[in-house]
Amino acid sequence: MITINDLHKLKERNEKITVLTAYDASFTKHLEQAGVEVILVGDSLGMVMQGHDSTLPVTVDEMVYHTKMVSRARENALLIADMPYHSYLDKAQALNNARRLMEAGADMVKFEGGGQFVSIAAHLIKHNIPVCGHLGLLPQSVKELGGYKVQGREQSAASIIIEDAQALTAVGVELIVLECIPQQLAKRITDEVDVMTIGIGAGVDCSGQVLVLYDLLGITPGKRPKFSKNFLAELDKNKSITAAIEAYVTAVKNLDFPDEEHSFN
Ligand code: KIV
């Protein structure tokens, strides 16, 4: 099993850490086969699986359910589970919910924000629950932020993100997701703060990168964030989820499927 020490070793030898989201057992097996080092059961499942327009409606019960599915198929990767919206409002509630996610199979929990949440991180770490931070664009605060926008462009906002990264690191957080911030700011945090950074829309200088798997495979139709990339379509324009479904429809209509090979006598 990959541990936080293994991730430190990757950082020491300047090898990027790969992180992807997974929400079920089958995709987890694909991620394992591809050698992804960290699997995140992200609350992005609220949008890409459940069809909500934000991550806010996702519940702890749902995160536990998906973490169990991923955990059953996980072999090597470090498994991080997101703490959903309003599940870490105070220390006692955070500890109770983090324990549920750990019991479901997570190795670490992630939650969004610095400031008031630093003491929550410290409390969980004191109780032996490893914590991954998340700074920059915080999808759970999308209403307060006024939409999904780049964060930390102004000097004052950048300083707050740096201070939050330092404060989280000081209480023992070893991984921080940096979402949708200028590349220069992400580089500064990665260089100056003693923490491993995982970027999404934060440029190439972070210690590692994360993407939402459904974006990488082009599963969710419609508009995707600028920072995400459909790697399946990049392989070959004909290799996409939609192209496969279209091929099925055509084959059935043309009586090409099922053929002898896929039928019984
Ligand atoms: O929920 C999620 O998938 C995330 C990633 C975008 C980092 O938090």
mmCIF file of C-alpha atoms and ligand atoms in Angstrom:
data_model
loop_
_atom_site.group_PDB
_atom_site.id
_atom_site.type_symbol
_atom_site.label_atom_id
_atom_site.label_comp_id
_atom_site.label_asym_id
_atom_site.label_seq_id
_atom_site.Cartn_x
_atom_site.Cartn_y
_atom_site.Cartn_z
ATOM 1 C CA MET A 1 0.000 0.000 0.000
ATOM 2 C CA ILE A 2 1.222 3.476 -0.851
ATOM 3 C CA THR A 3 1.825 5.591 2.227
ATOM 4 C CA ILE A 4 2.425 9.271 2.788
ATOM 5 C CA ASN A 5 6.154 8.409 3.076
ATOM 6 C CA ASP A 6 6.076 6.972 -0.442
ATOM 7 C CA LEU A 7 4.596 10.254 -1.659
ATOM 8 C CA HIS A 8 7.418 12.128 0.126
ATOM 9 C CA LYS A 9 9.914 9.947 -1.756
ATOM 10 C CA LEU A 10 8.262 10.843 -5.082
ATOM 11 C CA LYS A 11 8.519 14.511 -4.193
ATOM 12 C CA GLU A 12 12.179 14.136 -3.159
ATOM 13 C CA ARG A 13 13.077 12.668 -6.537
ATOM 14 C CA ASN A 14 10.986 15.292 -8.358
ATOM 15 C CA GLU A 15 8.476 12.750 -9.623
ATOM 16 C CA LYS A 16 4.922 14.089 -9.793
ATOM 17 C CA ILE A 17 2.221 12.440 -7.696
ATOM 18 C CA THR A 18 -0.806 11.290 -9.713
ATOM 19 C CA VAL A 19 -4.248 11.617 -8.167
ATOM 20 C CA LEU A 20 -7.634 10.859 -9.719
ATOM 21 C CA THR A 21 -11.144 10.671 -8.378
ATOM 22 C CA ALA A 22 -13.067 7.391 -8.281
ATOM 23 C CA TYR A 23 -16.506 6.691 -6.927
ATOM 24 C CA ASP A 24 -16.962 2.965 -7.583
ATOM 25 C CA ALA A 25 -15.123 -0.372 -7.682
ATOM 26 C CA SER A 26 -14.717 -0.819 -11.455
ATOM 27 C CA PHE A 27 -13.066 2.524 -12.092
ATOM 28 C CA THR A 28 -10.904 2.018 -9.012
ATOM 29 C CA LYS A 29 -9.525 -1.163 -10.609
ATOM 30 C CA HIS A 30 -8.677 0.792 -13.772
ATOM 31 C CA LEU A 31 -6.881 3.429 -11.704
ATOM 32 C CA GLU A 32 -4.936 0.733 -9.869
ATOM 33 C CA GLN A 33 -3.922 -0.931 -13.144
ATOM 34 C CA ALA A 34 -2.697 2.411 -14.468
ATOM 35 C CA GLY A 35 -0.567 2.941 -11.365
ATOM 36 C CA VAL A 36 -2.333 6.031 -10.004
ATOM 37 C CA GLU A 37 -0.822 6.679 -6.569
ATOM 38 C CA VAL A 38 -3.721 8.408 -4.833
ATOM 39 C CA ILE A 39 -7.451 7.860 -5.297
ATOM 40 C CA LEU A 40 -9.823 10.572 -4.131
ATOM 41 C CA VAL A 41 -13.445 9.766 -3.403
ATOM 42 C CA GLY A 42 -14.381 13.352 -4.149
ATOM 43 C CA ASP A 43 -17.658 15.006 -3.308
ATOM 44 C CA SER A 44 -17.573 15.984 -7.004
ATOM 45 C CA LEU A 45 -19.671 12.810 -7.244
ATOM 46 C CA GLY A 46 -22.594 15.059 -6.343
ATOM 47 C CA MET A 47 -22.225 16.771 -9.692
ATOM 48 C CA VAL A 48 -20.901 14.089 -12.048
ATOM 49 C CA MET A 49 -22.871 11.116 -10.684
ATOM 50 C CA GLN A 50 -25.867 12.575 -8.896
ATOM 51 C CA GLY A 51 -26.591 15.428 -11.310
ATOM 52 C CA HIS A 52 -26.606 18.253 -8.769
ATOM 53 C CA ASP A 53 -25.320 21.657 -9.859
ATOM 54 C CA SER A 54 -22.946 21.835 -6.887
ATOM 55 C CA THR A 55 -21.348 19.520 -4.315
ATOM 56 C CA LEU A 56 -23.447 20.975 -1.489
ATOM 57 C CA PRO A 57 -26.212 18.319 -1.339
ATOM 58 C CA VAL A 58 -23.767 15.401 -0.847
ATOM 59 C CA THR A 59 -24.173 13.694 2.542
ATOM 60 C CA VAL A 60 -21.808 11.807 4.828
ATOM 61 C CA ASP A 61 -23.860 8.637 4.304
ATOM 62 C CA GLU A 62 -23.313 8.938 0.547
ATOM 63 C CA MET A 63 -19.575 9.524 0.972
ATOM 64 C CA VAL A 64 -19.365 6.464 3.252
ATOM 65 C CA TYR A 65 -21.242 4.378 0.656
ATOM 66 C CA HIS A 66 -18.887 5.382 -2.184
ATOM 67 C CA THR A 67 -15.768 5.104 -0.024
ATOM 68 C CA LYS A 68 -16.713 1.500 0.793
ATOM 69 C CA MET A 69 -17.102 0.670 -2.920
ATOM 70 C CA VAL A 70 -13.735 2.182 -3.799
ATOM 71 C CA SER A 71 -12.066 0.629 -0.779
ATOM 72 C CA ARG A 72 -13.164 -2.895 -1.802
ATOM 73 C CA ALA A 73 -11.343 -2.559 -5.148
ATOM 74 C CA ARG A 74 -8.345 -0.596 -3.900
ATOM 75 C CA GLU A 75 -5.096 -2.550 -3.808
ATOM 76 C CA ASN A 76 -2.206 -0.090 -3.539
ATOM 77 C CA ALA A 77 -3.281 3.488 -3.910
ATOM 78 C CA LEU A 78 -3.607 5.818 -0.937
ATOM 79 C CA LEU A 79 -7.317 6.449 -0.466
ATOM 80 C CA ILE A 80 -8.589 9.923 0.443
ATOM 81 C CA ALA A 81 -12.264 10.602 1.118
ATOM 82 C CA ASP A 82 -13.862 14.043 1.001
ATOM 83 C CA MET A 83 -15.743 15.356 3.983
ATOM 84 C CA PRO A 84 -18.913 16.822 2.492
ATOM 85 C CA TYR A 85 -20.474 20.229 3.076
ATOM 86 C CA HIS A 86 -21.459 20.992 6.681
ATOM 87 C CA SER A 87 -19.935 17.747 7.977
ATOM 88 C CA TYR A 88 -17.069 19.476 9.843
ATOM 89 C CA LEU A 89 -18.658 22.510 11.436
ATOM 90 C CA ASP A 90 -17.160 21.778 14.855
ATOM 91 C CA LYS A 91 -14.478 19.484 16.235
ATOM 92 C CA ALA A 92 -16.788 16.811 17.627
ATOM 93 C CA GLN A 93 -18.884 16.586 14.453
ATOM 94 C CA ALA A 94 -15.754 16.545 12.269
ATOM 95 C CA LEU A 95 -14.152 13.767 14.303
ATOM 96 C CA ASN A 96 -17.287 11.656 14.260
ATOM 97 C CA ASN A 97 -17.731 12.004 10.479
ATOM 98 C CA ALA A 98 -14.021 11.556 9.722
ATOM 99 C CA ARG A 99 -14.042 8.334 11.745
ATOM 100 C CA ARG A 100 -16.965 7.052 9.683
ATOM 101 C CA LEU A 101 -14.989 7.673 6.480
ATOM 102 C CA MET A 102 -11.881 6.014 7.920
ATOM 103 C CA GLU A 103 -13.955 2.996 8.985
ATOM 104 C CA ALA A 104 -15.310 2.854 5.417
ATOM 105 C CA GLY A 105 -11.731 2.385 4.169
ATOM 106 C CA ALA A 106 -10.195 5.846 3.753
ATOM 107 C CA ASP A 107 -6.549 6.444 4.726
ATOM 108 C CA MET A 108 -7.020 10.195 4.944
ATOM 109 C CA VAL A 109 -9.860 12.716 4.828
ATOM 110 C CA LYS A 110 -9.940 15.968 2.891
ATOM 111 C CA PHE A 111 -11.859 19.108 3.680
ATOM 112 C CA GLU A 112 -11.978 22.583 2.252
ATOM 113 C CA GLY A 113 -10.658 25.800 3.752
ATOM 114 C CA GLY A 114 -8.081 27.315 6.051
ATOM 115 C CA GLY A 115 -8.802 29.937 8.730
ATOM 116 C CA GLN A 116 -11.284 28.553 11.213
ATOM 117 C CA PHE A 117 -10.811 25.042 9.826
ATOM 118 C CA VAL A 118 -7.156 24.838 10.839
ATOM 119 C CA SER A 119 -8.161 23.923 14.399
ATOM 120 C CA ILE A 120 -10.463 21.202 13.012
ATOM 121 C CA ALA A 121 -7.507 19.771 11.069
ATOM 122 C CA ALA A 122 -5.382 19.867 14.238
ATOM 123 C CA HIS A 123 -8.121 18.065 16.189
ATOM 124 C CA LEU A 124 -8.400 15.244 13.637
ATOM 125 C CA ILE A 125 -4.628 14.846 13.384
ATOM 126 C CA LYS A 126 -4.418 14.695 17.203
ATOM 127 C CA HIS A 127 -6.838 11.763 16.964
ATOM 128 C CA ASN A 128 -4.644 10.009 14.359
ATOM 129 C CA ILE A 129 -6.737 10.918 11.352
ATOM 130 C CA PRO A 130 -4.504 12.157 8.512
ATOM 131 C CA VAL A 131 -5.853 15.251 6.793
ATOM 132 C CA CYS A 132 -5.532 16.619 3.267
ATOM 133 C CA GLY A 133 -6.277 20.338 2.956
ATOM 134 C CA HIS A 134 -7.963 22.076 0.020
ATOM 135 C CA LEU A 135 -7.345 25.767 -0.747
ATOM 136 C CA GLY A 136 -8.065 28.185 -3.587
ATOM 137 C CA LEU A 137 -11.374 27.557 -5.297
ATOM 138 C CA LEU A 138 -13.514 25.808 -2.703
ATOM 139 C CA PRO A 139 -16.492 24.187 -4.459
ATOM 140 C CA GLN A 140 -18.385 23.901 -1.150
ATOM 141 C CA SER A 141 -18.195 27.720 -0.847
ATOM 142 C CA VAL A 142 -19.248 28.389 -4.437
ATOM 143 C CA LYS A 143 -22.123 30.623 -3.311
ATOM 144 C CA GLU A 144 -19.863 32.831 -1.173
ATOM 145 C CA LEU A 145 -17.220 32.911 -3.931
ATOM 146 C CA GLY A 146 -19.828 33.946 -6.517
ATOM 147 C CA GLY A 147 -19.152 31.038 -8.888
ATOM 148 C CA TYR A 148 -16.349 28.784 -10.074
ATOM 149 C CA LYS A 149 -13.642 31.428 -10.564
ATOM 150 C CA VAL A 150 -9.861 31.610 -10.326
ATOM 151 C CA GLN A 151 -8.865 32.521 -6.757
ATOM 152 C CA GLY A 152 -5.815 34.341 -5.394
ATOM 153 C CA ARG A 153 -5.197 36.752 -8.263
ATOM 154 C CA GLU A 154 -5.048 39.807 -6.002
ATOM 155 C CA GLN A 155 -2.120 40.118 -3.625
ATOM 156 C CA SER A 156 -4.359 40.145 -0.523
ATOM 157 C CA ALA A 157 -6.201 36.978 -1.570
ATOM 158 C CA ALA A 158 -2.907 35.281 -2.493
ATOM 159 C CA SER A 159 -1.474 36.131 0.928
ATOM 160 C CA ILE A 160 -4.454 34.534 2.672
ATOM 161 C CA ILE A 161 -4.004 31.313 0.666
ATOM 162 C CA ILE A 162 -0.283 31.237 1.544
ATOM 163 C CA GLU A 163 -1.038 31.871 5.241
ATOM 164 C CA ASP A 164 -3.684 29.142 5.221
ATOM 165 C CA ALA A 165 -1.222 26.688 3.632
ATOM 166 C CA GLN A 166 1.369 27.550 6.292
ATOM 167 C CA ALA A 167 -1.159 27.204 9.124
ATOM 168 C CA LEU A 168 -2.447 23.837 7.881
ATOM 169 C CA THR A 169 1.134 22.605 7.486
ATOM 170 C CA ALA A 170 2.026 23.757 10.994
ATOM 171 C CA VAL A 171 -0.680 21.521 12.504
ATOM 172 C CA GLY A 172 0.469 18.462 10.552
ATOM 173 C CA VAL A 173 -1.362 18.500 7.216
ATOM 174 C CA GLU A 174 0.984 16.917 4.649
ATOM 175 C CA LEU A 175 -1.039 17.217 1.455
ATOM 176 C CA ILE A 176 -2.954 20.242 0.186
ATOM 177 C CA VAL A 177 -5.091 20.374 -2.957
ATOM 178 C CA LEU A 178 -4.703 23.758 -4.672
ATOM 179 C CA GLU A 179 -7.655 24.386 -6.951
ATOM 180 C CA CYS A 180 -7.894 27.032 -9.655
ATOM 181 C CA ILE A 181 -5.207 29.484 -8.580
ATOM 182 C CA PRO A 182 -2.519 31.200 -10.671
ATOM 183 C CA GLN A 183 0.429 28.962 -11.521
ATOM 184 C CA GLN A 184 2.914 31.382 -9.896
ATOM 185 C CA LEU A 185 1.038 31.263 -6.589
ATOM 186 C CA ALA A 186 0.914 27.448 -6.624
ATOM 187 C CA LYS A 187 4.653 27.348 -7.355
ATOM 188 C CA ARG A 188 5.377 29.715 -4.475
ATOM 189 C CA ILE A 189 3.399 27.572 -2.018
ATOM 190 C CA THR A 190 5.037 24.385 -3.320
ATOM 191 C CA ASP A 191 8.522 25.906 -3.042
ATOM 192 C CA GLU A 192 8.126 27.784 0.233
ATOM 193 C CA VAL A 193 5.737 25.729 2.361
ATOM 194 C CA ASP A 194 6.845 22.342 3.631
ATOM 195 C CA VAL A 195 3.818 20.516 2.249
ATOM 196 C CA MET A 196 3.027 18.397 -0.799
ATOM 197 C CA THR A 197 0.687 20.261 -3.142
ATOM 198 C CA ILE A 198 -1.758 18.609 -5.514
ATOM 199 C CA GLY A 199 -2.902 20.961 -8.241
ATOM 200 C CA ILE A 200 -6.096 21.170 -10.239
ATOM 201 C CA GLY A 201 -6.055 24.257 -12.397
ATOM 202 C CA ALA A 202 -2.921 25.374 -10.538
ATOM 203 C CA GLY A 203 -0.192 24.819 -13.128
ATOM 204 C CA VAL A 204 2.572 22.307 -13.541
ATOM 205 C CA ASP A 205 4.752 23.163 -10.534
ATOM 206 C CA CYS A 206 2.676 21.436 -7.835
ATOM 207 C CA SER A 207 3.993 18.200 -6.292
ATOM 208 C CA GLY A 208 1.202 16.332 -8.072
ATOM 209 C CA GLN A 209 -1.955 16.704 -10.124
ATOM 210 C CA VAL A 210 -5.571 15.668 -9.664
ATOM 211 C CA LEU A 211 -8.457 15.527 -12.137
ATOM 212 C CA VAL A 212 -12.054 14.431 -11.890
ATOM 213 C CA LEU A 213 -12.048 11.046 -13.670
ATOM 214 C CA TYR A 214 -15.330 11.752 -15.459
ATOM 215 C CA ASP A 215 -13.738 14.843 -17.040
ATOM 216 C CA LEU A 216 -10.611 12.926 -18.043
ATOM 217 C CA LEU A 217 -12.770 10.307 -19.816
ATOM 218 C CA GLY A 218 -15.330 12.761 -21.179
ATOM 219 C CA ILE A 219 -18.152 10.900 -19.410
ATOM 220 C CA THR A 220 -20.065 13.967 -18.288
ATOM 221 C CA PRO A 221 -21.397 15.725 -21.373
ATOM 222 C CA GLY A 222 -21.475 19.491 -21.595
ATOM 223 C CA LYS A 223 -19.164 22.221 -20.456
ATOM 224 C CA ARG A 224 -16.085 21.199 -18.501
ATOM 225 C CA PRO A 225 -13.760 23.465 -16.535
ATOM 226 C CA LYS A 226 -10.925 25.038 -18.581
ATOM 227 C CA PHE A 227 -8.339 23.149 -16.508
ATOM 228 C CA SER A 228 -9.723 19.689 -17.247
ATOM 229 C CA LYS A 229 -8.819 17.634 -20.303
ATOM 230 C CA ASN A 230 -10.528 14.714 -22.051
ATOM 231 C CA PHE A 231 -7.580 12.315 -22.385
ATOM 232 C CA LEU A 232 -9.732 9.634 -24.020
ATOM 233 C CA ALA A 233 -10.651 11.886 -26.949
ATOM 234 C CA GLU A 234 -7.001 12.980 -27.197
ATOM 235 C CA LEU A 235 -5.971 9.354 -27.823
ATOM 236 C CA ASP A 236 -8.053 9.160 -30.970
ATOM 237 C CA LYS A 237 -11.008 11.346 -31.889
ATOM 238 C CA ASN A 238 -13.077 8.184 -32.497
ATOM 239 C CA LYS A 239 -12.314 6.782 -29.054
ATOM 240 C CA SER A 240 -14.826 8.459 -26.829
ATOM 241 C CA ILE A 241 -17.665 7.261 -24.638
ATOM 242 C CA THR A 242 -20.188 8.803 -27.041
ATOM 243 C CA ALA A 243 -18.509 7.166 -30.053
ATOM 244 C CA ALA A 244 -18.767 3.729 -28.366
ATOM 245 C CA ILE A 245 -22.482 4.201 -27.616
ATOM 246 C CA GLU A 246 -23.112 5.419 -31.165
ATOM 247 C CA ALA A 247 -21.335 2.294 -32.488
ATOM 248 C CA TYR A 248 -23.661 0.127 -30.341
ATOM 249 C CA VAL A 249 -26.777 1.911 -31.632
ATOM 250 C CA THR A 250 -25.622 1.525 -35.246
ATOM 251 C CA ALA A 251 -24.713 -2.158 -34.757
ATOM 252 C CA VAL A 252 -28.121 -2.987 -33.242
ATOM 253 C CA LYS A 253 -30.004 -1.068 -35.954
ATOM 254 C CA ASN A 254 -27.963 -2.831 -38.683
ATOM 255 C CA LEU A 255 -28.406 -6.294 -37.078
ATOM 256 C CA ASP A 256 -24.629 -6.498 -36.644
ATOM 257 C CA PHE A 257 -25.022 -7.040 -32.915
ATOM 258 C CA PRO A 258 -25.431 -9.565 -31.396
ATOM 259 C CA ASP A 259 -23.530 -11.725 -33.859
ATOM 260 C CA GLU A 260 -22.562 -15.443 -33.639
ATOM 261 C CA GLU A 261 -19.705 -14.686 -31.267
ATOM 262 C CA HIS A 262 -22.014 -13.017 -28.774
ATOM 263 C CA SER A 263 -24.927 -15.497 -29.010
ATOM 264 C CA PHE A 264 -25.607 -19.010 -27.677
ATOM 265 C CA ASN A 265 -26.702 -22.145 -29.576
HETATM 266 O O1 KIV B 1 -14.397 16.540 -5.107
HETATM 267 C C1 KIV B 1 -13.406 16.481 -5.851
HETATM 268 O O2 KIV B 1 -13.356 15.751 -6.831
HETATM 269 C C2 KIV B 1 -12.272 17.335 -5.534
HETATM 270 C C3 KIV B 1 -11.248 17.530 -6.603
HETATM 271 C C4 KIV B 1 -11.756 18.493 -7.599
HETATM 272 C C5 KIV B 1 -9.948 17.932 -6.041
HETATM 273 O O3 KIV B 1 -12.203 17.877 -4.488
#
